[in-house]
PDB file of C-alpha atoms in Angstrom:
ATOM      1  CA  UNK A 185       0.000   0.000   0.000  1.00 83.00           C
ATOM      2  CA  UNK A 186       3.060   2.413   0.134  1.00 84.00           C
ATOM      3  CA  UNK A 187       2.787   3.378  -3.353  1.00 88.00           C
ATOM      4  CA  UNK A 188      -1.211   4.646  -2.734  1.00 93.00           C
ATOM      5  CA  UNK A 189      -2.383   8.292  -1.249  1.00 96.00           C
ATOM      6  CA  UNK A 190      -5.244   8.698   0.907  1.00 97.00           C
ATOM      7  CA  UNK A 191      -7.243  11.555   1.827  1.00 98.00           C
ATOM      8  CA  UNK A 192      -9.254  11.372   5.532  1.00 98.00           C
ATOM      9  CA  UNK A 193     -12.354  13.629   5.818  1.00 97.00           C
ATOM     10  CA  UNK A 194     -13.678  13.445   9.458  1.00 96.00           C
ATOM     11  CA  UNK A 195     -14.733  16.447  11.641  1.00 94.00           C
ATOM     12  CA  UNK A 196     -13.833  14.321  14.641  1.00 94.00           C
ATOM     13  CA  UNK A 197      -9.499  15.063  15.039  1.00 95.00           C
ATOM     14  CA  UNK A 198      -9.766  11.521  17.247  1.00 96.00           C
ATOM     15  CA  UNK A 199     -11.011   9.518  14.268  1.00 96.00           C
ATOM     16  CA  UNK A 200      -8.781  10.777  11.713  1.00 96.00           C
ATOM     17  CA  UNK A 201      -5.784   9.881  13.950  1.00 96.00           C
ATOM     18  CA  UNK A 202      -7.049   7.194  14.273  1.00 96.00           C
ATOM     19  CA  UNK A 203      -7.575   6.285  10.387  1.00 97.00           C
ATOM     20  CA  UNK A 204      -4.267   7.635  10.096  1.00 97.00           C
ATOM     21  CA  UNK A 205      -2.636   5.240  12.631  1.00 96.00           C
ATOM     22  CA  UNK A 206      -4.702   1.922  10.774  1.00 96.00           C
ATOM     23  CA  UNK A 207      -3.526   3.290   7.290  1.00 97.00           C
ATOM     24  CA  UNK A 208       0.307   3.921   7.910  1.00 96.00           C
ATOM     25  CA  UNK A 209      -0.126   0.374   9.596  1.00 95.00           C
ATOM     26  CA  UNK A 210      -1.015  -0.904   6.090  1.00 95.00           C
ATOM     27  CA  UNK A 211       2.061   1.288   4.932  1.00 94.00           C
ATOM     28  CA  UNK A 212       0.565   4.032   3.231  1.00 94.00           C
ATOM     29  CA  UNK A 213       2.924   6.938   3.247  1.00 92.00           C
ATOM     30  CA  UNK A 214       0.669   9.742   1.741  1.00 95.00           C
ATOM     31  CA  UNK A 215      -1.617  10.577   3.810  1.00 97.00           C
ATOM     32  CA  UNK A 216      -4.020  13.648   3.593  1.00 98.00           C
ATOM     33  CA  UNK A 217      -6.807  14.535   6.057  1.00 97.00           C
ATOM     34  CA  UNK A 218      -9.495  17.238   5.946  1.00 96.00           C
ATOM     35  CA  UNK A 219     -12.186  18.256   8.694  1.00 93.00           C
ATOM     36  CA  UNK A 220     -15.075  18.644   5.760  1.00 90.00           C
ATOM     37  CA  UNK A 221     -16.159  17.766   2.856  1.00 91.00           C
ATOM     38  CA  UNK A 222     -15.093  21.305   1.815  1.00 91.00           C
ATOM     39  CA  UNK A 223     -11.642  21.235   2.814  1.00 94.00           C
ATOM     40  CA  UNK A 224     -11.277  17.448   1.104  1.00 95.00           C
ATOM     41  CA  UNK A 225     -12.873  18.976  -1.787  1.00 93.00           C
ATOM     42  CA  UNK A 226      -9.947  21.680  -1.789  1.00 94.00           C
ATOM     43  CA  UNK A 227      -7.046  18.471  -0.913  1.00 95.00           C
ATOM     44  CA  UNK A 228      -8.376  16.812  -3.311  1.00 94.00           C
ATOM     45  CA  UNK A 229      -8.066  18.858  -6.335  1.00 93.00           C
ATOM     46  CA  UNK A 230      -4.469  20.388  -5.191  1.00 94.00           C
ATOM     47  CA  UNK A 231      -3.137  16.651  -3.759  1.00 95.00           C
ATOM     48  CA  UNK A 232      -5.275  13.969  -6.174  1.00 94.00           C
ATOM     49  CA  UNK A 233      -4.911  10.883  -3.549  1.00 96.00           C
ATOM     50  CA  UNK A 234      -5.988   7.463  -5.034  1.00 94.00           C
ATOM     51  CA  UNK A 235      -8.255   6.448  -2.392  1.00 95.00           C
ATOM     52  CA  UNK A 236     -10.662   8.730  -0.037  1.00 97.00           C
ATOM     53  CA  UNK A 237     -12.124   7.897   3.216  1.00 97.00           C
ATOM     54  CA  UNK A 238     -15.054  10.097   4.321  1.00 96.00           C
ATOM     55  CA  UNK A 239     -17.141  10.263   7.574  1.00 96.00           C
ATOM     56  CA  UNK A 240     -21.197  10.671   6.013  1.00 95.00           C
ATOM     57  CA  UNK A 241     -22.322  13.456   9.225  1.00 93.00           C
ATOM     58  CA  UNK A 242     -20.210  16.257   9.136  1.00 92.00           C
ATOM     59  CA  UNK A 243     -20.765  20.112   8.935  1.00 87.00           C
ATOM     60  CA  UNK A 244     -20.687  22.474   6.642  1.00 89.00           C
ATOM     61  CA  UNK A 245     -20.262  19.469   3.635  1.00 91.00           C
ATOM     62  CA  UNK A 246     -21.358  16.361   4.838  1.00 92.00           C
ATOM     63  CA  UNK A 247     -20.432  12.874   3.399  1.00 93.00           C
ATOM     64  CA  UNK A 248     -23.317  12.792   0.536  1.00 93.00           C
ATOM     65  CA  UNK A 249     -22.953  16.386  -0.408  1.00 93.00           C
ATOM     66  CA  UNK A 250     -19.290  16.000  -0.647  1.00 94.00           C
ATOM     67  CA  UNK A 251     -19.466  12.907  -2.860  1.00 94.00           C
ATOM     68  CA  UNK A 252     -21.830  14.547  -5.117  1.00 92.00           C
ATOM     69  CA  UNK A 253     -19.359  17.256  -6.079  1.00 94.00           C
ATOM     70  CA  UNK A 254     -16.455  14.678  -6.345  1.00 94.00           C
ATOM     71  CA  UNK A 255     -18.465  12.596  -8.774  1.00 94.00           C
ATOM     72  CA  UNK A 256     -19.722  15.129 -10.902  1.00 93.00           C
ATOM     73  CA  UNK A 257     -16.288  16.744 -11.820  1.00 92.00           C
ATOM     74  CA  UNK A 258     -14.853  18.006 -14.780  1.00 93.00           C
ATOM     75  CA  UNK A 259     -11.739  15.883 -14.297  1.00 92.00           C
ATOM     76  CA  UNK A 260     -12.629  12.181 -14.497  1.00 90.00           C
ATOM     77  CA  UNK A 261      -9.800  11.303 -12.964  1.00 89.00           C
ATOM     78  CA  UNK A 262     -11.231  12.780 -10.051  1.00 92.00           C
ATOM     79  CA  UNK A 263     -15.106  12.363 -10.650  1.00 93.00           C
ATOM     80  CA  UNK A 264     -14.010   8.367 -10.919  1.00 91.00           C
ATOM     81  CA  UNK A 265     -11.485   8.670  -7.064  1.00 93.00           C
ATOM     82  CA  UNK A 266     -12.694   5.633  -5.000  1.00 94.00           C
ATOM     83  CA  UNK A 267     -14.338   6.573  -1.771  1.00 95.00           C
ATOM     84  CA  UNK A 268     -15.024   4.514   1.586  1.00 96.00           C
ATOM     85  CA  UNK A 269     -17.677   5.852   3.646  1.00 96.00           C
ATOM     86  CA  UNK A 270     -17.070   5.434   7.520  1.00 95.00           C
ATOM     87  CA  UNK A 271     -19.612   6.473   9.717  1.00 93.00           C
ATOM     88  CA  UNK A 272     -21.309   5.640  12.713  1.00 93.00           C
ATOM     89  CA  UNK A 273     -25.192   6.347  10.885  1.00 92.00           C
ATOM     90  CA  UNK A 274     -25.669   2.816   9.445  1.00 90.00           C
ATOM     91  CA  UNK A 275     -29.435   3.047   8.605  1.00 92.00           C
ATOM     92  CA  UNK A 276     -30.782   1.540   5.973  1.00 92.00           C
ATOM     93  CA  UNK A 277     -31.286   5.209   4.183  1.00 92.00           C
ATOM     94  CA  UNK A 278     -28.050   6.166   5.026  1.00 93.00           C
ATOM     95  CA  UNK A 279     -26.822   3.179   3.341  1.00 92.00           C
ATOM     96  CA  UNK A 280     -28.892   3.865   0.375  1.00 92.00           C
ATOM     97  CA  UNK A 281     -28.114   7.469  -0.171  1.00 92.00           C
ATOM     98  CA  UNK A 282     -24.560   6.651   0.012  1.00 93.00           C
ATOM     99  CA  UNK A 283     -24.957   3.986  -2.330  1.00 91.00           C
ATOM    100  CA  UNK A 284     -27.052   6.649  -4.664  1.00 92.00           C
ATOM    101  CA  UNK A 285     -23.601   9.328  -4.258  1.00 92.00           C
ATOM    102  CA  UNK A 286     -21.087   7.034  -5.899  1.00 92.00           C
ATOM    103  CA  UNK A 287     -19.654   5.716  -2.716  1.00 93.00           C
ATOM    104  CA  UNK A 288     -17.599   2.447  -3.288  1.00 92.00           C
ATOM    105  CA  UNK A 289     -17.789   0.609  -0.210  1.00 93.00           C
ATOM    106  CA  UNK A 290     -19.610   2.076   3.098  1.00 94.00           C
ATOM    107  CA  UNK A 291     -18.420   0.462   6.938  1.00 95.00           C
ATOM    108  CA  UNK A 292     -20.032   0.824  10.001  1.00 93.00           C
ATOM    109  CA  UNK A 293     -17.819   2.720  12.726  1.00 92.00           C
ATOM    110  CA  UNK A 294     -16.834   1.540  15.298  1.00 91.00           C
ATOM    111  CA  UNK A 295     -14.358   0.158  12.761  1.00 91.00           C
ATOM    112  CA  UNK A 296     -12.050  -3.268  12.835  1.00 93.00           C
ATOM    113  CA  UNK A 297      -8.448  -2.353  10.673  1.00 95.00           C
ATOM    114  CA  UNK A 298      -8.954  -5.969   9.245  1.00 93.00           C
ATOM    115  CA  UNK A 299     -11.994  -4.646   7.670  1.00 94.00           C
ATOM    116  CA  UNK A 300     -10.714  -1.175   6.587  1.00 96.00           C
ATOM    117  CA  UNK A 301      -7.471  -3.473   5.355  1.00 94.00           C
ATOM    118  CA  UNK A 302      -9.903  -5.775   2.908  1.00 92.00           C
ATOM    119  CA  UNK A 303     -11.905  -2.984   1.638  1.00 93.00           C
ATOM    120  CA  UNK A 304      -8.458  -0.681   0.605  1.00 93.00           C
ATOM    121  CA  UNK A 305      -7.216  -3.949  -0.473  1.00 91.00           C
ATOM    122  CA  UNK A 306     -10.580  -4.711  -3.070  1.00 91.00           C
ATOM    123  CA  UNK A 307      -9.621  -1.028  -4.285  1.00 89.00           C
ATOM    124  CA  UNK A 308      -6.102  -1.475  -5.047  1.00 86.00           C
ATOM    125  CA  UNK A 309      -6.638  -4.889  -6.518  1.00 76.00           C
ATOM    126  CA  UNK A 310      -8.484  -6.814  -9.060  1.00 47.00           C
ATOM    127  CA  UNK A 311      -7.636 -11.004  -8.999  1.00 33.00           C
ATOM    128  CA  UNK A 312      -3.966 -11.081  -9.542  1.00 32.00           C
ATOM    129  CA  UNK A 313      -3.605  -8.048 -11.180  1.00 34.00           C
ATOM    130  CA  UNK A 314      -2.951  -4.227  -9.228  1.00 34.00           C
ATOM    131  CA  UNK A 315      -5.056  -1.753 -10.964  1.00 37.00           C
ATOM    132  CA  UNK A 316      -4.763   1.960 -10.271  1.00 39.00           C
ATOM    133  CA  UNK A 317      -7.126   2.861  -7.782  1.00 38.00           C
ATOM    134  CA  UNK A 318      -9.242   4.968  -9.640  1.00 40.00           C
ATOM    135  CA  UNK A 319     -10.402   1.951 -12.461  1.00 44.00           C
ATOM    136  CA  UNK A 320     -12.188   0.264 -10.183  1.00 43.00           C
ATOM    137  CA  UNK A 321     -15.180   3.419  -9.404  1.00 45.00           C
ATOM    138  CA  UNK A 322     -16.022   2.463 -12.787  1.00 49.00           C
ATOM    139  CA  UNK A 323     -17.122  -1.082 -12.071  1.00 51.00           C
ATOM    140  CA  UNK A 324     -20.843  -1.119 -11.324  1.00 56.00           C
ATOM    141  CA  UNK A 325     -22.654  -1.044  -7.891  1.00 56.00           C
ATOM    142  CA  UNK A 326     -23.222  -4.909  -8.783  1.00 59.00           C
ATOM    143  CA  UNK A 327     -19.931  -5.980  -9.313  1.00 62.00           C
ATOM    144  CA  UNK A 328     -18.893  -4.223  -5.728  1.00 56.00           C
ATOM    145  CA  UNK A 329     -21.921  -5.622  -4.132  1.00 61.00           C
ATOM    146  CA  UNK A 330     -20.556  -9.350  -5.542  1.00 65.00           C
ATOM    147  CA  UNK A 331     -17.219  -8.472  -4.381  1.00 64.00           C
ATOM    148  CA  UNK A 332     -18.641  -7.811  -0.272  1.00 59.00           C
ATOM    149  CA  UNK A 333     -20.577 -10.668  -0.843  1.00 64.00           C
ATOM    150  CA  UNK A 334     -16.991 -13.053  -1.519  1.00 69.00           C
ATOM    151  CA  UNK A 335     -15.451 -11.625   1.224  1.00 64.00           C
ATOM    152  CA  UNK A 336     -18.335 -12.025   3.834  1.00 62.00           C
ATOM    153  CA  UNK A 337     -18.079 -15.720   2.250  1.00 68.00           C
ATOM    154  CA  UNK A 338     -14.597 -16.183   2.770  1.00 69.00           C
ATOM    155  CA  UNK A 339     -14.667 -15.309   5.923  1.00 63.00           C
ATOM    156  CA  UNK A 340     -17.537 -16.916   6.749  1.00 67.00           C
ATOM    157  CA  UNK A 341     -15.876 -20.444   5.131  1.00 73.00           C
ATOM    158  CA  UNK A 342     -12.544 -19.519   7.296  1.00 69.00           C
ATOM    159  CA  UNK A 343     -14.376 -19.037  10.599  1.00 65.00           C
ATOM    160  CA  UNK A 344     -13.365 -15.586  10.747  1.00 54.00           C
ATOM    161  CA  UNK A 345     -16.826 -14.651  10.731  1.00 50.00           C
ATOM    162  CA  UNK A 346     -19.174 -16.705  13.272  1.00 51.00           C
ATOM    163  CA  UNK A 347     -22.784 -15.924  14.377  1.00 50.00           C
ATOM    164  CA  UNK A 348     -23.211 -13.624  17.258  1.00 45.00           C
ATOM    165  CA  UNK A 349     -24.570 -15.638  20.118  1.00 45.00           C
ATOM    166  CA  UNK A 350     -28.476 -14.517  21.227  1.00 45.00           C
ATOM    167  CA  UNK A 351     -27.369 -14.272  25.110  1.00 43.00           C
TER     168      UNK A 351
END
């Protein structure tokens, strides 16, 4: 991951240290952060990282206004950056609008590194091959959907993921 940028957009300073700790842990060197959707608006025209991860509920650009501007862009380059949405509003609408923005993948906070890990990891890579960062926004909402749905099996086949217990 060493040879990949990312830009963090939280209004929370605790969460984007942490998000910076997890992704220099993965060995990403480049590493950009921004307080709004504003400001990672600004970072990401001046800096152009490969991958952006964005909290949804922030103020004065939240998560679904800012992904609106990214994806309609001029630049495709830019319009087509791959975003991870990280927030700790997991409803079902939530989901949705995200979904309806452009975002690529969407996690639940409180967050698990391994998680954050496969989902960079899905971006960066497709089968054997790497493939720049940016190619793989242009796969459709299905073939990211199938993609979650092989690594929830995997895990699921591994043991990693078990059944929570109804205590």
């Amino acid at each position: 991951m060493s040879g990949y940028s990312i830009l963090i957009v939280d209004d929370n300073n605790y969460m984007r240290s942490i998000l910076r700790t997890m992704v220099s842990g993965f060995g990403v060197r480049s590493i950009y952060e921004a307080g709004d959707g504003a400001d990672a608006i600004a970072i990401l025209l001046d800096r152009r990282p490969d991958i952006v991860l964005c909290d949804w509920i922030m103020h004065p650009i939240d998560g679904n206004d800012f992904l609106r501007i990214l994806r309609q862009d001029q630049d495709s380059e830019i319009a087509k950056t791959p975003v991870i949405v990280i927030t700790a509003d997991s409803r079902r609408s939530v989901v949705v609008a995200a979904r309806n923005a452009g975002v690529n993948y969407f996690l639940a906070k409180p967050i698990a590194p391994a998680i954050l890990y496969d989902r960079l990891k899905a971006i960066v890579m497709q089968g054997d091959e790497c493939v720049q960062a940016r190619d793989m926004a242009q796969l459709p909402m299905g073939t990211r959907l199938q993609q979650h749905l092989d690594v929830m099996a995997k895990a699921k086949d591994s043991g990693t993921l078990k059944k929570k217990s109804s205590d």
